[in-house]
Amino acid sequence: MAKKGKGGQKYRRPTRPSHNSTPDASPEKLTGKTLPEDVIVEILSRTPAKSLVRFRCVCKSWLSLTHHPKFIEMHLKRNKLRNKCLLLHGFLPKYTARAVSLFRLNEPLVNLFDIKKNFVRKKDYPKNFSFADFFNEMTVCGSVNGIVCLSHTQYPEEGFYVEWGRFVVLWNPAINRTKLVMIPPRKTLFDIWQMVSVGLGFDAVDNDYKIIRLVPVAVSDDNLQGDKAHAESRVEIYSSNKDRWKAVNKGAMIHFYPNRPNCSFIIKGVPYWSDEKALCAIDPHTGMYKNIPHPEYVKNEKTLVHCINMNDLVSVLVYSPGESPNQMVDFYVLDNSGSWMKQFTTGPIVGEGLRMPTGLTTVEGVQIPQHLITGAGLRLPQLLTTGEIVVLNPFNGSTYFYDPKTSHLSGKFAAFQPLWFQSYCHVESLVSVKGMLPFGNEGKSRKNKPGEKNRYIHNTVALALSSPDSPI
């Protein structure tokens, strides 16, 4: 006899749907277990790096997959084409702190790390290393394949330059891992230590991320007093694979004197430095030095020359070319033969007081930290992947984007406000450098490092990555 429910109604047990009914079959087709492994790999390779780090806890196969070198390479190639951004180092609004941030056009600024304005350094630093102390006195020196190079710099204290560059850190903010690299000591008393410049390079031949240092060396007493007419530099390269520093050509000098603590830009893994007359490029694989003179142009008292990276092309912007001051911009590109080709002239950049970013030491009464003033306050411009040029109103620090093709000046961008010091093209990735540790665990030894041994690689995943049809 059937049981009675509320209101005297008979209770009837619900009928069980048949095995082949549509409602049950459809969800089963959508589960991850029924998706082919190559489809899963394809989907995950297009997923942002931050999300993939969280997905590592989903299952052991995904954990192993996201540590697999071929998958990391596949993910990097996809993100290079789709998710480029700018890595900025500058002040936060109201100058409460400095920050390292990611900027994408038409998206909110993403702060990766804040540096408090009134931060007090610990007395036992740097003997007792901490990133809070390090970030307070660091300069961003480049970004390659998601790996960011940070150099420990210091500014004059009581008229005396203390030692610069005691540490360099390799940092991947997407996976939150870092590697602390000690700087070799000064080799001679003639090393101009306060002008050491650092850049990051990638040796594609050896798959090696390398830190490149230019150490100016005085060849006369005048150099020690600031005269750089006859100063030269020694090139030192750190290999992350070999975990050691090496002087290029046994310490032979190159005829270049850096004027800022970081390289100007990086193209295809090669760092470039610029001065008033030329570009300096250091090949990460061979360590060979290449001098690239600026293109020939007519200049006046307002002319400015900016060497930049535009879509992985070595480029030069000449602001106010010609015999008289103006607001025109000549655009040059270095071709494969090493010659400068003038692409076009654009302008005038309409707007009262607008110009390329140049020497600022104070903005709205706030003094810029001395170790962040690059080349007498020079703030290098950047071109976004969309082609806009960064322009500046030097009277209030406002930043705009100028489209050279349409001569259109965008509205003020708050993301660059109130002030930025360094910027590099950046892509978020899963790339890790040998010896990297989780953020905050610097100096601690670990016997088992995640990702070095993938014990749970499923055969199907390995086959999907190694098959001839793989997207790599």
Tab-separated table of C-alpha atoms in Angstrom:
chain	number	residue	atom	x	y	z
A	1	MET	CA	0.000	0.000	0.000
A	2	ALA	CA	1.427	3.396	-1.060
A	3	LYS	CA	2.334	5.823	1.693
A	4	LYS	CA	0.350	9.024	2.039
A	5	GLY	CA	2.049	12.378	2.046
A	6	LYS	CA	0.756	15.808	3.091
A	7	GLY	CA	-2.899	16.479	2.328
A	8	GLY	CA	-3.642	12.787	2.031
A	9	GLN	CA	-1.975	12.547	-1.370
A	10	LYS	CA	-0.387	9.258	-2.248
A	11	TYR	CA	3.404	9.208	-2.359
A	12	ARG	CA	4.780	7.777	-5.573
A	13	ARG	CA	8.435	6.930	-5.966
A	14	PRO	CA	9.861	8.844	-8.955
A	15	THR	CA	10.593	6.685	-11.928
A	16	ARG	CA	14.267	6.170	-12.797
A	17	PRO	CA	15.087	7.525	-16.257
A	18	SER	CA	16.368	5.071	-18.814
A	19	HIS	CA	20.121	4.726	-19.423
A	20	ASN	CA	19.905	6.159	-22.930
A	21	SER	CA	17.773	9.203	-22.112
A	22	THR	CA	19.051	12.590	-23.300
A	23	PRO	CA	19.226	14.474	-19.925
A	24	ASP	CA	21.782	12.013	-18.483
A	25	ALA	CA	23.794	11.508	-21.643
A	26	SER	CA	24.428	15.192	-22.327
A	27	PRO	CA	26.249	16.085	-19.052
A	28	GLU	CA	28.380	12.955	-19.411
A	29	LYS	CA	29.700	14.206	-22.737
A	30	LEU	CA	30.750	17.501	-21.158
A	31	THR	CA	32.891	16.036	-18.381
A	32	GLY	CA	36.660	16.296	-18.506
A	33	LYS	CA	37.047	12.532	-18.399
A	34	THR	CA	35.480	12.166	-21.822
A	35	LEU	CA	37.502	14.944	-23.495
A	36	PRO	CA	40.500	13.792	-25.549
A	37	GLU	CA	43.841	14.603	-23.968
A	38	ASP	CA	44.970	16.691	-26.937
A	39	VAL	CA	41.846	18.859	-26.565
A	40	ILE	CA	42.608	19.409	-22.874
A	41	VAL	CA	46.180	20.385	-23.747
A	42	GLU	CA	44.905	22.775	-26.418
A	43	ILE	CA	42.477	24.469	-24.000
A	44	LEU	CA	44.979	24.777	-21.159
A	45	SER	CA	47.675	26.150	-23.469
A	46	ARG	CA	45.406	29.142	-24.108
A	47	THR	CA	44.634	29.715	-20.421
A	48	PRO	CA	46.319	32.608	-18.532
A	49	ALA	CA	49.352	31.618	-16.479
A	50	LYS	CA	47.842	32.765	-13.179
A	51	SER	CA	44.835	30.499	-13.725
A	52	LEU	CA	47.040	27.539	-14.653
A	53	VAL	CA	48.915	27.893	-11.367
A	54	ARG	CA	45.591	27.535	-9.529
A	55	PHE	CA	44.564	24.620	-11.769
A	56	ARG	CA	47.581	22.587	-10.646
A	57	CYS	CA	45.575	21.372	-7.662
A	58	VAL	CA	42.762	19.971	-9.855
A	59	CYS	CA	44.464	16.639	-10.520
A	60	LYS	CA	47.909	15.084	-10.723
A	61	SER	CA	47.903	14.953	-14.511
A	62	TRP	CA	47.310	18.725	-14.748
A	63	LEU	CA	50.032	19.309	-12.167
A	64	SER	CA	52.470	17.313	-14.275
A	65	LEU	CA	51.271	18.835	-17.528
A	66	THR	CA	51.818	22.432	-16.394
A	67	HIS	CA	55.386	21.555	-15.348
A	68	HIS	CA	56.158	19.791	-18.632
A	69	PRO	CA	58.827	21.738	-20.633
A	70	LYS	CA	57.032	21.278	-23.951
A	71	PHE	CA	53.734	22.483	-22.543
A	72	ILE	CA	55.447	25.524	-20.996
A	73	GLU	CA	56.981	26.302	-24.396
A	74	MET	CA	53.620	25.870	-26.133
A	75	HIS	CA	51.885	28.121	-23.597
A	76	LEU	CA	54.593	30.781	-23.958
A	77	LYS	CA	54.267	30.895	-27.753
A	78	ARG	CA	50.499	31.286	-27.530
A	79	ASN	CA	50.699	34.065	-24.927
A	80	LYS	CA	53.382	35.979	-26.830
A	81	LEU	CA	50.906	36.459	-29.654
A	82	ARG	CA	47.825	37.205	-27.553
A	83	ASN	CA	48.646	38.582	-24.124
A	84	LYS	CA	51.506	41.076	-24.308
A	85	CYS	CA	51.455	43.898	-21.783
A	86	LEU	CA	53.738	46.524	-20.256
A	87	LEU	CA	55.581	45.980	-17.001
A	88	LEU	CA	55.696	49.367	-15.251
A	89	HIS	CA	57.681	50.568	-12.266
A	90	GLY	CA	56.387	53.821	-10.835
A	91	PHE	CA	54.454	55.711	-8.184
A	92	LEU	CA	50.936	54.857	-7.076
A	93	PRO	CA	48.327	57.663	-6.928
A	94	LYS	CA	48.959	60.298	-4.236
A	95	TYR	CA	52.592	59.067	-4.089
A	96	THR	CA	51.848	56.768	-1.149
A	97	ALA	CA	54.099	54.048	-2.553
A	98	ARG	CA	55.966	52.803	-5.577
A	99	ALA	CA	54.759	49.708	-7.376
A	100	VAL	CA	55.605	47.180	-10.053
A	101	SER	CA	52.475	46.802	-12.182
A	102	LEU	CA	51.111	45.240	-15.357
A	103	PHE	CA	49.400	47.513	-17.859
A	104	ARG	CA	47.098	46.433	-20.680
A	105	LEU	CA	45.218	48.839	-22.883
A	106	ASN	CA	41.618	49.384	-21.719
A	107	GLU	CA	42.088	47.161	-18.652
A	108	PRO	CA	42.629	48.004	-14.954
A	109	LEU	CA	46.215	48.280	-13.764
A	110	VAL	CA	47.393	45.148	-11.921
A	111	ASN	CA	49.835	45.817	-9.061
A	112	LEU	CA	52.344	43.009	-8.560
A	113	PHE	CA	54.230	44.511	-5.637
A	114	ASP	CA	53.941	47.739	-3.623
A	115	ILE	CA	56.917	49.567	-2.105
A	116	LYS	CA	55.959	51.764	0.820
A	117	LYS	CA	57.108	55.362	0.559
A	118	ASN	CA	58.285	55.629	4.184
A	119	PHE	CA	59.733	52.142	4.422
A	120	VAL	CA	62.544	51.760	6.982
A	121	ARG	CA	65.295	49.313	6.084
A	122	LYS	CA	66.231	46.681	8.646
A	123	LYS	CA	69.574	47.141	10.375
A	124	ASP	CA	70.854	43.652	9.500
A	125	TYR	CA	70.022	43.998	5.801
A	126	PRO	CA	71.410	42.704	3.446
A	127	LYS	CA	72.963	40.029	5.672
A	128	ASN	CA	69.436	38.921	6.569
A	129	PHE	CA	67.821	39.154	3.145
A	130	SER	CA	64.174	40.113	2.738
A	131	PHE	CA	62.264	41.134	-0.363
A	132	ALA	CA	60.613	44.033	1.415
A	133	ASP	CA	64.058	45.612	1.866
A	134	PHE	CA	65.210	44.609	-1.596
A	135	PHE	CA	62.193	46.041	-3.420
A	136	ASN	CA	62.630	49.347	-1.630
A	137	GLU	CA	66.028	49.834	-3.307
A	138	MET	CA	65.652	48.069	-6.632
A	139	THR	CA	65.421	48.939	-10.311
A	140	VAL	CA	63.573	46.932	-12.963
A	141	CYS	CA	66.145	45.876	-15.565
A	142	GLY	CA	64.166	43.898	-18.111
A	143	SER	CA	61.631	41.190	-18.875
A	144	VAL	CA	62.053	38.167	-21.158
A	145	ASN	CA	59.480	35.359	-21.550
A	146	GLY	CA	57.838	36.266	-18.248
A	147	ILE	CA	61.126	36.376	-16.298
A	148	VAL	CA	61.714	39.808	-14.745
A	149	CYS	CA	65.169	41.052	-13.751
A	150	LEU	CA	65.440	43.297	-10.685
A	151	SER	CA	68.732	44.903	-9.699
A	152	HIS	CA	69.583	46.049	-6.195
A	153	THR	CA	70.747	49.646	-6.468
A	154	GLN	CA	71.554	52.340	-3.968
A	155	TYR	CA	71.793	56.083	-4.215
A	156	PRO	CA	74.230	58.595	-2.673
A	157	GLU	CA	74.223	58.828	1.084
A	158	GLU	CA	75.929	61.889	2.567
A	159	GLY	CA	77.673	62.595	-0.733
A	160	PHE	CA	79.249	59.164	-1.039
A	161	TYR	CA	78.117	56.395	-3.393
A	162	VAL	CA	77.800	53.128	-1.528
A	163	GLU	CA	78.180	49.880	-3.409
A	164	TRP	CA	75.579	49.347	-6.130
A	165	GLY	CA	74.217	46.098	-7.413
A	166	ARG	CA	74.793	43.799	-4.456
A	167	PHE	CA	71.923	41.575	-5.591
A	168	VAL	CA	70.114	40.760	-8.774
A	169	VAL	CA	66.834	38.860	-8.611
A	170	LEU	CA	65.141	36.825	-11.334
A	171	TRP	CA	61.403	36.822	-10.693
A	172	ASN	CA	58.393	35.298	-12.439
A	173	PRO	CA	55.377	37.065	-10.911
A	174	ALA	CA	52.888	34.732	-12.646
A	175	ILE	CA	54.134	31.649	-10.784
A	176	ASN	CA	55.451	33.683	-7.820
A	177	ARG	CA	58.957	32.228	-7.848
A	178	THR	CA	62.303	34.001	-7.485
A	179	LYS	CA	66.020	33.410	-7.632
A	180	LEU	CA	68.532	35.518	-5.736
A	181	VAL	CA	71.847	36.089	-7.536
A	182	MET	CA	74.859	37.510	-5.729
A	183	ILE	CA	76.882	40.156	-7.565
A	184	PRO	CA	80.646	39.606	-7.932
A	185	PRO	CA	82.845	42.041	-5.989
A	186	ARG	CA	84.587	45.046	-7.497
A	187	LYS	CA	87.621	43.907	-9.498
A	188	THR	CA	89.666	47.128	-9.526
A	189	LEU	CA	89.651	50.521	-7.840
A	190	PHE	CA	88.992	52.036	-11.259
A	191	ASP	CA	85.536	50.458	-11.583
A	192	ILE	CA	82.956	53.260	-11.601
A	193	TRP	CA	80.625	51.301	-9.345
A	194	GLN	CA	77.853	53.882	-9.148
A	195	MET	CA	77.261	53.650	-12.922
A	196	VAL	CA	76.995	49.857	-13.262
A	197	SER	CA	74.112	48.959	-15.579
A	198	VAL	CA	72.177	45.676	-15.702
A	199	GLY	CA	70.139	44.007	-18.440
A	200	LEU	CA	68.456	40.665	-19.017
A	201	GLY	CA	69.020	38.428	-22.036
A	202	PHE	CA	67.939	35.035	-23.319
A	203	ASP	CA	70.382	32.666	-25.003
A	204	ALA	CA	68.131	30.674	-27.344
A	205	VAL	CA	71.001	28.365	-28.352
A	206	ASP	CA	71.577	27.105	-24.799
A	207	ASN	CA	68.061	27.870	-23.504
A	208	ASP	CA	69.679	30.011	-20.829
A	209	TYR	CA	68.491	33.208	-19.151
A	210	LYS	CA	71.460	35.505	-18.621
A	211	ILE	CA	72.053	38.629	-16.563
A	212	ILE	CA	74.351	41.076	-18.360
A	213	ARG	CA	76.271	43.788	-16.512
A	214	LEU	CA	78.126	46.737	-17.975
A	215	VAL	CA	80.772	47.890	-15.490
A	216	PRO	CA	82.305	51.264	-16.468
A	217	VAL	CA	86.050	51.463	-15.891
A	218	ALA	CA	87.966	54.730	-15.559
A	219	VAL	CA	90.911	55.057	-17.924
A	220	SER	CA	91.906	58.481	-16.564
A	221	ASP	CA	91.549	60.450	-13.340
A	222	ASP	CA	88.948	62.689	-15.007
A	223	ASN	CA	86.578	59.715	-15.335
A	224	LEU	CA	86.409	59.378	-11.580
A	225	GLN	CA	85.224	63.009	-11.422
A	226	GLY	CA	82.354	62.355	-13.827
A	227	ASP	CA	84.053	62.896	-17.208
A	228	LYS	CA	83.000	59.958	-19.383
A	229	ALA	CA	84.720	61.036	-22.597
A	230	HIS	CA	87.316	58.268	-22.344
A	231	ALA	CA	85.515	55.812	-20.075
A	232	GLU	CA	85.027	52.221	-21.201
A	233	SER	CA	83.060	49.280	-19.824
A	234	ARG	CA	83.681	45.670	-18.922
A	235	VAL	CA	80.973	43.119	-19.783
A	236	GLU	CA	80.074	40.450	-17.216
A	237	ILE	CA	77.460	37.747	-17.857
A	238	TYR	CA	75.701	35.475	-15.374
A	239	SER	CA	74.403	32.127	-16.679
A	240	SER	CA	71.354	30.828	-14.814
A	241	ASN	CA	72.049	27.302	-16.105
A	242	LYS	CA	75.655	27.268	-14.870
A	243	ASP	CA	74.952	29.532	-11.861
A	244	ARG	CA	78.124	31.573	-12.261
A	245	TRP	CA	79.453	34.905	-13.532
A	246	LYS	CA	81.993	35.252	-16.316
A	247	ALA	CA	83.815	38.262	-17.746
A	248	VAL	CA	83.518	38.451	-21.544
A	249	ASN	CA	86.836	38.201	-23.434
A	250	LYS	CA	88.716	37.961	-20.133
A	251	GLY	CA	87.589	41.428	-19.104
A	252	ALA	CA	88.369	43.238	-22.360
A	253	MET	CA	86.848	46.725	-22.580
A	254	ILE	CA	84.090	47.948	-24.910
A	255	HIS	CA	83.763	51.587	-25.982
A	256	PHE	CA	80.463	52.325	-24.282
A	257	TYR	CA	79.547	54.146	-21.078
A	258	PRO	CA	76.013	53.469	-19.712
A	259	ASN	CA	74.042	56.442	-18.423
A	260	ARG	CA	71.331	54.545	-16.547
A	261	PRO	CA	71.244	51.514	-14.201
A	262	ASN	CA	69.170	49.374	-16.578
A	263	CYS	CA	69.060	48.485	-20.266
A	264	SER	CA	66.768	50.557	-22.488
A	265	PHE	CA	64.802	47.685	-24.031
A	266	ILE	CA	65.045	44.018	-25.025
A	267	ILE	CA	64.282	42.557	-28.464
A	268	LYS	CA	64.254	38.804	-29.133
A	269	GLY	CA	66.264	38.174	-25.986
A	270	VAL	CA	68.975	40.751	-26.790
A	271	PRO	CA	69.317	43.736	-24.397
A	272	TYR	CA	70.055	47.200	-25.814
A	273	TRP	CA	71.517	50.242	-24.073
A	274	SER	CA	71.354	53.746	-25.522
A	275	ASP	CA	73.313	56.941	-24.973
A	276	GLU	CA	73.443	60.327	-26.706
A	277	LYS	CA	75.001	59.013	-29.921
A	278	ALA	CA	74.554	55.264	-30.280
A	279	LEU	CA	72.977	51.988	-29.217
A	280	CYS	CA	74.890	49.166	-27.566
A	281	ALA	CA	73.736	45.549	-28.033
A	282	ILE	CA	75.214	42.556	-26.192
A	283	ASP	CA	74.648	39.083	-27.660
A	284	PRO	CA	73.642	36.802	-24.729
A	285	HIS	CA	75.134	33.716	-26.412
A	286	THR	CA	78.565	35.022	-27.425
A	287	GLY	CA	78.833	38.149	-25.275
A	288	MET	CA	79.891	40.100	-28.363
A	289	TYR	CA	79.335	43.864	-28.355
A	290	LYS	CA	77.729	45.732	-31.241
A	291	ASN	CA	77.720	49.518	-31.597
A	292	ILE	CA	74.824	50.998	-33.597
A	293	PRO	CA	75.135	54.768	-34.269
A	294	HIS	CA	71.925	56.792	-34.295
A	295	PRO	CA	70.479	57.718	-37.712
A	296	GLU	CA	71.647	61.008	-39.206
A	297	TYR	CA	69.276	63.919	-38.615
A	298	VAL	CA	69.233	67.706	-38.273
A	299	LYS	CA	68.713	68.859	-34.699
A	300	ASN	CA	67.881	72.001	-32.740
A	301	GLU	CA	67.854	72.904	-29.058
A	302	LYS	CA	64.553	71.004	-28.543
A	303	THR	CA	65.462	67.830	-30.452
A	304	LEU	CA	65.199	64.576	-28.502
A	305	VAL	CA	66.185	61.079	-29.634
A	306	HIS	CA	64.498	58.007	-28.141
A	307	CYS	CA	65.531	54.439	-28.965
A	308	ILE	CA	62.647	52.039	-28.419
A	309	ASN	CA	61.221	48.603	-29.099
A	310	MET	CA	58.343	48.621	-31.561
A	311	ASN	CA	56.882	45.176	-32.166
A	312	ASP	CA	60.325	43.572	-31.789
A	313	LEU	CA	61.999	46.056	-34.141
A	314	VAL	CA	64.873	48.332	-33.096
A	315	SER	CA	63.396	51.786	-33.638
A	316	VAL	CA	64.261	55.433	-33.080
A	317	LEU	CA	61.924	58.371	-32.539
A	318	VAL	CA	63.413	61.801	-33.271
A	319	TYR	CA	61.262	64.459	-31.637
A	320	SER	CA	61.487	68.014	-33.036
A	321	PRO	CA	63.790	67.265	-35.996
A	322	GLY	CA	65.092	70.077	-38.188
A	323	GLU	CA	66.676	73.479	-37.685
A	324	SER	CA	63.767	75.016	-35.730
A	325	PRO	CA	61.814	73.640	-32.717
A	326	ASN	CA	58.595	71.855	-33.656
A	327	GLN	CA	56.251	69.075	-32.532
A	328	MET	CA	56.940	66.649	-35.374
A	329	VAL	CA	58.333	63.120	-34.910
A	330	ASP	CA	60.544	61.200	-37.357
A	331	PHE	CA	60.295	57.429	-37.072
A	332	TYR	CA	63.242	55.151	-38.041
A	333	VAL	CA	63.577	51.340	-38.070
A	334	LEU	CA	66.802	49.313	-38.193
A	335	ASP	CA	66.643	46.840	-41.102
A	336	ASN	CA	68.313	43.425	-41.358
A	337	SER	CA	71.429	44.908	-42.979
A	338	GLY	CA	72.008	47.235	-40.017
A	339	SER	CA	70.901	50.406	-41.834
A	340	TRP	CA	68.342	52.910	-40.598
A	341	MET	CA	65.226	53.267	-42.737
A	342	LYS	CA	62.998	56.305	-42.228
A	343	GLN	CA	59.434	54.996	-42.060
A	344	PHE	CA	57.431	58.213	-41.786
A	345	THR	CA	57.112	61.645	-40.207
A	346	THR	CA	54.105	62.310	-38.004
A	347	GLY	CA	52.712	65.272	-36.107
A	348	PRO	CA	52.396	67.879	-34.982
A	349	ILE	CA	51.398	66.368	-31.649
A	350	VAL	CA	48.560	68.754	-30.843
A	351	GLY	CA	48.327	69.738	-27.202
A	352	GLU	CA	49.786	72.494	-25.082
A	353	GLY	CA	53.114	71.447	-23.607
A	354	LEU	CA	52.966	67.862	-24.870
A	355	ARG	CA	56.256	66.156	-25.647
A	356	MET	CA	58.122	62.886	-25.312
A	357	PRO	CA	58.845	61.796	-21.720
A	358	THR	CA	62.047	63.511	-20.547
A	359	GLY	CA	63.922	64.653	-17.496
A	360	LEU	CA	61.783	65.028	-14.382
A	361	THR	CA	63.292	64.989	-10.920
A	362	THR	CA	60.200	66.233	-9.065
A	363	VAL	CA	56.479	66.077	-9.810
A	364	GLU	CA	53.938	68.025	-7.760
A	365	GLY	CA	56.598	68.608	-5.136
A	366	VAL	CA	57.531	64.914	-4.745
A	367	GLN	CA	61.225	64.136	-5.128
A	368	ILE	CA	61.998	61.128	-7.316
A	369	PRO	CA	64.399	58.660	-5.612
A	370	GLN	CA	67.882	59.270	-6.986
A	371	HIS	CA	68.515	55.657	-7.993
A	372	LEU	CA	65.400	55.782	-10.206
A	373	ILE	CA	66.456	58.871	-12.149
A	374	THR	CA	67.837	57.393	-15.361
A	375	GLY	CA	70.065	59.611	-17.436
A	376	ALA	CA	69.408	62.948	-15.661
A	377	GLY	CA	65.735	62.132	-15.200
A	378	LEU	CA	65.140	60.628	-18.637
A	379	ARG	CA	61.976	58.526	-18.770
A	380	LEU	CA	62.063	56.323	-21.829
A	381	PRO	CA	58.887	56.126	-23.913
A	382	GLN	CA	57.311	52.855	-24.914
A	383	LEU	CA	55.247	51.760	-27.877
A	384	LEU	CA	52.372	49.400	-27.190
A	385	THR	CA	51.782	46.438	-29.480
A	386	THR	CA	48.945	48.493	-30.964
A	387	GLY	CA	51.477	51.131	-32.107
A	388	GLU	CA	50.624	54.094	-29.862
A	389	ILE	CA	53.433	56.379	-28.682
A	390	VAL	CA	53.539	57.499	-25.056
A	391	VAL	CA	53.615	61.304	-24.791
A	392	LEU	CA	53.824	63.455	-21.702
A	393	ASN	CA	52.742	66.829	-20.402
A	394	PRO	CA	55.839	67.785	-18.365
A	395	PHE	CA	53.983	70.457	-16.396
A	396	ASN	CA	51.674	68.042	-14.577
A	397	GLY	CA	53.031	64.586	-15.458
A	398	SER	CA	49.897	63.575	-17.384
A	399	THR	CA	50.438	60.768	-19.895
A	400	TYR	CA	48.642	60.240	-23.205
A	401	PHE	CA	48.795	57.851	-26.139
A	402	TYR	CA	49.407	59.208	-29.615
A	403	ASP	CA	48.580	57.198	-32.745
A	404	PRO	CA	51.173	58.162	-35.405
A	405	LYS	CA	49.042	56.753	-38.224
A	406	THR	CA	45.915	58.801	-37.484
A	407	SER	CA	47.555	61.666	-35.497
A	408	HIS	CA	44.931	60.999	-32.817
A	409	LEU	CA	45.763	61.878	-29.207
A	410	SER	CA	43.923	59.772	-26.644
A	411	GLY	CA	42.560	60.973	-23.330
A	412	LYS	CA	44.679	60.974	-20.194
A	413	PHE	CA	45.513	57.479	-18.957
A	414	ALA	CA	45.314	57.137	-15.198
A	415	ALA	CA	47.291	53.881	-15.319
A	416	PHE	CA	50.503	55.821	-15.946
A	417	GLN	CA	49.740	58.349	-13.242
A	418	PRO	CA	51.277	59.970	-11.427
A	419	LEU	CA	54.758	58.867	-12.542
A	420	TRP	CA	56.547	55.851	-14.004
A	421	PHE	CA	60.285	55.174	-14.205
A	422	GLN	CA	60.918	51.992	-16.159
A	423	SER	CA	58.748	49.977	-18.535
A	424	TYR	CA	59.324	46.811	-20.553
A	425	CYS	CA	57.253	44.601	-22.814
A	426	HIS	CA	56.106	41.631	-20.747
A	427	VAL	CA	54.253	38.358	-21.221
A	428	GLU	CA	52.914	36.194	-18.396
A	429	SER	CA	54.271	32.646	-18.544
A	430	LEU	CA	54.994	29.439	-16.623
A	431	VAL	CA	58.736	29.675	-17.328
A	432	SER	CA	60.985	28.906	-14.382
A	433	VAL	CA	64.736	29.384	-14.061
A	434	LYS	CA	66.960	26.745	-12.491
A	435	GLY	CA	67.205	27.396	-8.757
A	436	MET	CA	64.006	29.414	-8.404
A	437	LEU	CA	62.144	29.132	-5.085
A	438	PRO	CA	58.646	30.162	-3.991
A	439	PHE	CA	58.418	33.863	-3.161
A	440	GLY	CA	59.572	34.461	0.409
A	441	ASN	CA	61.729	31.308	0.644
A	442	GLU	CA	64.937	32.887	-0.663
A	443	GLY	CA	68.081	31.397	0.782
A	444	LYS	CA	66.325	28.245	1.989
A	445	SER	CA	67.552	24.971	0.525
A	446	ARG	CA	65.098	22.404	-0.710
A	447	LYS	CA	65.976	18.854	-1.657
A	448	ASN	CA	62.882	18.280	-3.762
A	449	LYS	CA	62.044	21.192	-6.024
A	450	PRO	CA	58.614	21.161	-7.666
A	451	GLY	CA	58.666	20.462	-11.352
A	452	GLU	CA	62.123	18.851	-11.501
A	453	LYS	CA	60.607	15.356	-11.386
A	454	ASN	CA	57.156	14.763	-12.819
A	455	ARG	CA	56.161	11.470	-11.253
A	456	TYR	CA	52.582	11.605	-12.448
A	457	ILE	CA	52.935	12.245	-16.181
A	458	HIS	CA	50.209	10.225	-17.846
A	459	ASN	CA	51.187	8.432	-21.017
A	460	THR	CA	48.341	10.045	-22.917
A	461	VAL	CA	49.486	13.551	-21.948
A	462	ALA	CA	53.082	12.779	-22.904
A	463	LEU	CA	51.941	11.407	-26.232
A	464	ALA	CA	49.799	14.484	-26.893
A	465	LEU	CA	52.794	16.767	-26.302
A	466	SER	CA	55.272	14.729	-28.331
A	467	SER	CA	53.045	13.901	-31.294
A	468	PRO	CA	53.920	15.353	-34.740
A	469	ASP	CA	50.570	17.180	-34.761
A	470	SER	CA	51.398	19.091	-31.590
A	471	PRO	CA	50.855	22.886	-32.008
A	472	ILE	CA	54.474	23.584	-30.996
